[in-house]
mmCIF file of C-alpha atoms in Angstrom:
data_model
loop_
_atom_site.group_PDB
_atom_site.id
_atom_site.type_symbol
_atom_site.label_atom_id
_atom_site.label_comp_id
_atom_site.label_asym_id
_atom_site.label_seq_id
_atom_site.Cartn_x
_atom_site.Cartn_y
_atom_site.Cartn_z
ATOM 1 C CA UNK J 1 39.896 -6.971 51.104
ATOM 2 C CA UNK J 2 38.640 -6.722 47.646
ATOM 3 C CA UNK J 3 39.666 -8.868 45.082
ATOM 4 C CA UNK J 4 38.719 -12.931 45.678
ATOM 5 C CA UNK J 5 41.429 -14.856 47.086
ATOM 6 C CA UNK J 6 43.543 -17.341 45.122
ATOM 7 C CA UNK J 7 42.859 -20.815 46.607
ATOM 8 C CA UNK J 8 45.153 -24.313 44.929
ATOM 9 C CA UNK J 9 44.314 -27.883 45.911
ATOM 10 C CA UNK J 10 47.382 -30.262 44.943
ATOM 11 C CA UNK J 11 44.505 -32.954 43.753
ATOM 12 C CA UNK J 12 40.478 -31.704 44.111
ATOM 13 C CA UNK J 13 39.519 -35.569 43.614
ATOM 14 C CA UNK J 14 41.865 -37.647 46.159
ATOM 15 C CA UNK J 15 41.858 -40.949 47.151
ATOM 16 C CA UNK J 16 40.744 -41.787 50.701
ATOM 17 C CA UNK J 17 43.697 -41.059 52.894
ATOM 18 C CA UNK J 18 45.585 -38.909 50.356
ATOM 19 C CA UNK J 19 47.580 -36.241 51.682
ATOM 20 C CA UNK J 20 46.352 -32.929 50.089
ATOM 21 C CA UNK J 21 48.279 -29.693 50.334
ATOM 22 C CA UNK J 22 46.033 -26.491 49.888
ATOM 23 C CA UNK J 23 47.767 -22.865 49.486
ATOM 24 C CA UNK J 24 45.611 -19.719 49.700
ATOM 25 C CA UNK J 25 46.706 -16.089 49.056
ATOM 26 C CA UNK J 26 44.795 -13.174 49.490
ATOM 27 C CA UNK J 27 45.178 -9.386 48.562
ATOM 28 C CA UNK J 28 46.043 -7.242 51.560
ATOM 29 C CA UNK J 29 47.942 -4.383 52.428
ATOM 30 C CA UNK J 30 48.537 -5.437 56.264
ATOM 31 C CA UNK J 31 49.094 -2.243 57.405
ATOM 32 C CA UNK J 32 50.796 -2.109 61.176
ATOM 33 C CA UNK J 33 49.814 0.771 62.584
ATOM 34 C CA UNK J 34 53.243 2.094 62.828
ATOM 35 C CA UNK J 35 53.807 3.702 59.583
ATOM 36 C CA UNK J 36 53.506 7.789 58.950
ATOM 37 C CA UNK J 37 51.028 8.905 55.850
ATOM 38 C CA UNK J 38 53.699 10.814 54.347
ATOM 39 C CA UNK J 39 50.559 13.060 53.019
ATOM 40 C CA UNK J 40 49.280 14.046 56.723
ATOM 41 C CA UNK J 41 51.826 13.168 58.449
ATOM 42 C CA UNK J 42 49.702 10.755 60.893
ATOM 43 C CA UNK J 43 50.017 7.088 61.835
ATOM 44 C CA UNK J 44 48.442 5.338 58.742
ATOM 45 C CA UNK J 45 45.339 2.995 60.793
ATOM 46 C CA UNK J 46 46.135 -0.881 61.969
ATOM 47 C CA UNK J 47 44.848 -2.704 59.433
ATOM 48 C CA UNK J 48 45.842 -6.873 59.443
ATOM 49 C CA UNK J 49 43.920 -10.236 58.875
ATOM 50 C CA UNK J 50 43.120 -11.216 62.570
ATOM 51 C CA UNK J 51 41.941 -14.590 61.896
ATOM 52 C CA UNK J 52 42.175 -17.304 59.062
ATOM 53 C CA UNK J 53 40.319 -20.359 59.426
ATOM 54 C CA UNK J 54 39.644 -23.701 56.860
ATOM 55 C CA UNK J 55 36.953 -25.797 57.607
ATOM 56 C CA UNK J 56 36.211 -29.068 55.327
ATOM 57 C CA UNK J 57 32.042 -28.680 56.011
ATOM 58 C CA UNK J 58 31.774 -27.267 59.584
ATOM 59 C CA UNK J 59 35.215 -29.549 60.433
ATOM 60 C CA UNK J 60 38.211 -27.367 61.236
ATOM 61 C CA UNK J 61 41.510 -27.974 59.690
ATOM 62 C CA UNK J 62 43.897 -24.955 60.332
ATOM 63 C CA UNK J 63 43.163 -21.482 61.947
ATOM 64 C CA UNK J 64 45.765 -19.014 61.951
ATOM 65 C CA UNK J 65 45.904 -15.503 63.927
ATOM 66 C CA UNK J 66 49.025 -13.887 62.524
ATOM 67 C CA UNK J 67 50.560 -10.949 64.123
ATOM 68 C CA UNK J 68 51.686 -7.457 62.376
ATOM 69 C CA UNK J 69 54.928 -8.804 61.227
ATOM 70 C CA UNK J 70 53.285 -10.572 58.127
ATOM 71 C CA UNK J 71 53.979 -9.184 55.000
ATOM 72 C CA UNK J 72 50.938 -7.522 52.637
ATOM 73 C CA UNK J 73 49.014 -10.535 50.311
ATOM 74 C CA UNK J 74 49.478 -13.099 53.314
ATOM 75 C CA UNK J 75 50.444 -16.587 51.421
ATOM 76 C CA UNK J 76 48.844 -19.740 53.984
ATOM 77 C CA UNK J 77 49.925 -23.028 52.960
ATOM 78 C CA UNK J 78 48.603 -26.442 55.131
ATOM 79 C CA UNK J 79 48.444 -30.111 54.497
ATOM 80 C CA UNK J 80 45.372 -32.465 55.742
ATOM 81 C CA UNK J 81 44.412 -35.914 54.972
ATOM 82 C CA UNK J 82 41.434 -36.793 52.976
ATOM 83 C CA UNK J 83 39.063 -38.773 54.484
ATOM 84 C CA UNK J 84 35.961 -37.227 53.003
ATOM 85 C CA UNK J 85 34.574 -35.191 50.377
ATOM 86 C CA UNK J 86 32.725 -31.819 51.170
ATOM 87 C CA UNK J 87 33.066 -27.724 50.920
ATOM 88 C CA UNK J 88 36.291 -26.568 51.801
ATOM 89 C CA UNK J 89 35.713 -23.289 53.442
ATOM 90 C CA UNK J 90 38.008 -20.269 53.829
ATOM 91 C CA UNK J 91 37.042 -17.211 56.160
ATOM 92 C CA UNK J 92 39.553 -14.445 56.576
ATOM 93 C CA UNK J 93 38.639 -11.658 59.294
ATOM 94 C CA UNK J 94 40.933 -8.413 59.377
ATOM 95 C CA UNK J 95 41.031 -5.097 61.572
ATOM 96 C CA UNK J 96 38.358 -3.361 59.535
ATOM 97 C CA UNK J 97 35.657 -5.683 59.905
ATOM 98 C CA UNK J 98 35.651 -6.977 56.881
ATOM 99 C CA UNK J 99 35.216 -11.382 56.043
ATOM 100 C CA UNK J 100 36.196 -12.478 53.079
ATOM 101 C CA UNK J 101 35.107 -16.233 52.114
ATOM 102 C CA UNK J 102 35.793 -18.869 49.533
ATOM 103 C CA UNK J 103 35.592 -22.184 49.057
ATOM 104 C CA UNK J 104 36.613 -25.195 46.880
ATOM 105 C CA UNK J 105 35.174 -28.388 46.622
ATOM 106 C CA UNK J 106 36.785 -31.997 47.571
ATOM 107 C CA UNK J 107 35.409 -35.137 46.450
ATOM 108 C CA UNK J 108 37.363 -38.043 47.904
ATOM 109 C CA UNK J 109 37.094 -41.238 45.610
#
């Protein structure tokens, strides 16, 4: 995980009770475990995003723990209403150990 995540919020400044759609994508290889290195002729290493989670302040909205059928650059879309402004939060965890976070701010009007 290297490069920052892209991260869209249909409307950063909703009205109370607004439905807002987020979409996040992430660079990722996602790599299964099954493939061969054609170089060495070994299985290439597991390598997936275990664990997504969005959290408006410390509040939860979506966690996701995808499996090793997902495509590389994993695309996450999810809806929530607004009913308050604060830090979106976005935490990916993958097979290496590595976190990568963002976040976006909301401010319901």
């Amino acid at each position: 995980m290297i490069k920052p995540p892209r991260i869209w919020i249909s409307n950063a400044t909703p009205k109370k009770g607004e439905l807002l759609r987020v979409r996040a994508q992430m660079e990722h290889v996602m790599e299964s475990g099954l493939r061969t290195d054609p170089a060495t002729g070994k299985l290439r290493p597991r390598n997936i995003i275990q664990r997504f989670e969005a959290l408006l302040d410390k509040q939860p909205l979506f966690a996701w723990t995808p499996g090793i059928s997902i495509a590389q650059n994993p695309y996450i879309e999810f809806t929530f209403l607004a009913r308050s402004s604060g830090e979106l939060h976005f935490v990916w965890h993958d097979d290496a150990g590595q976190t990568l976070r963002a976040q976006k701010t909301v401010t319901v009007g």
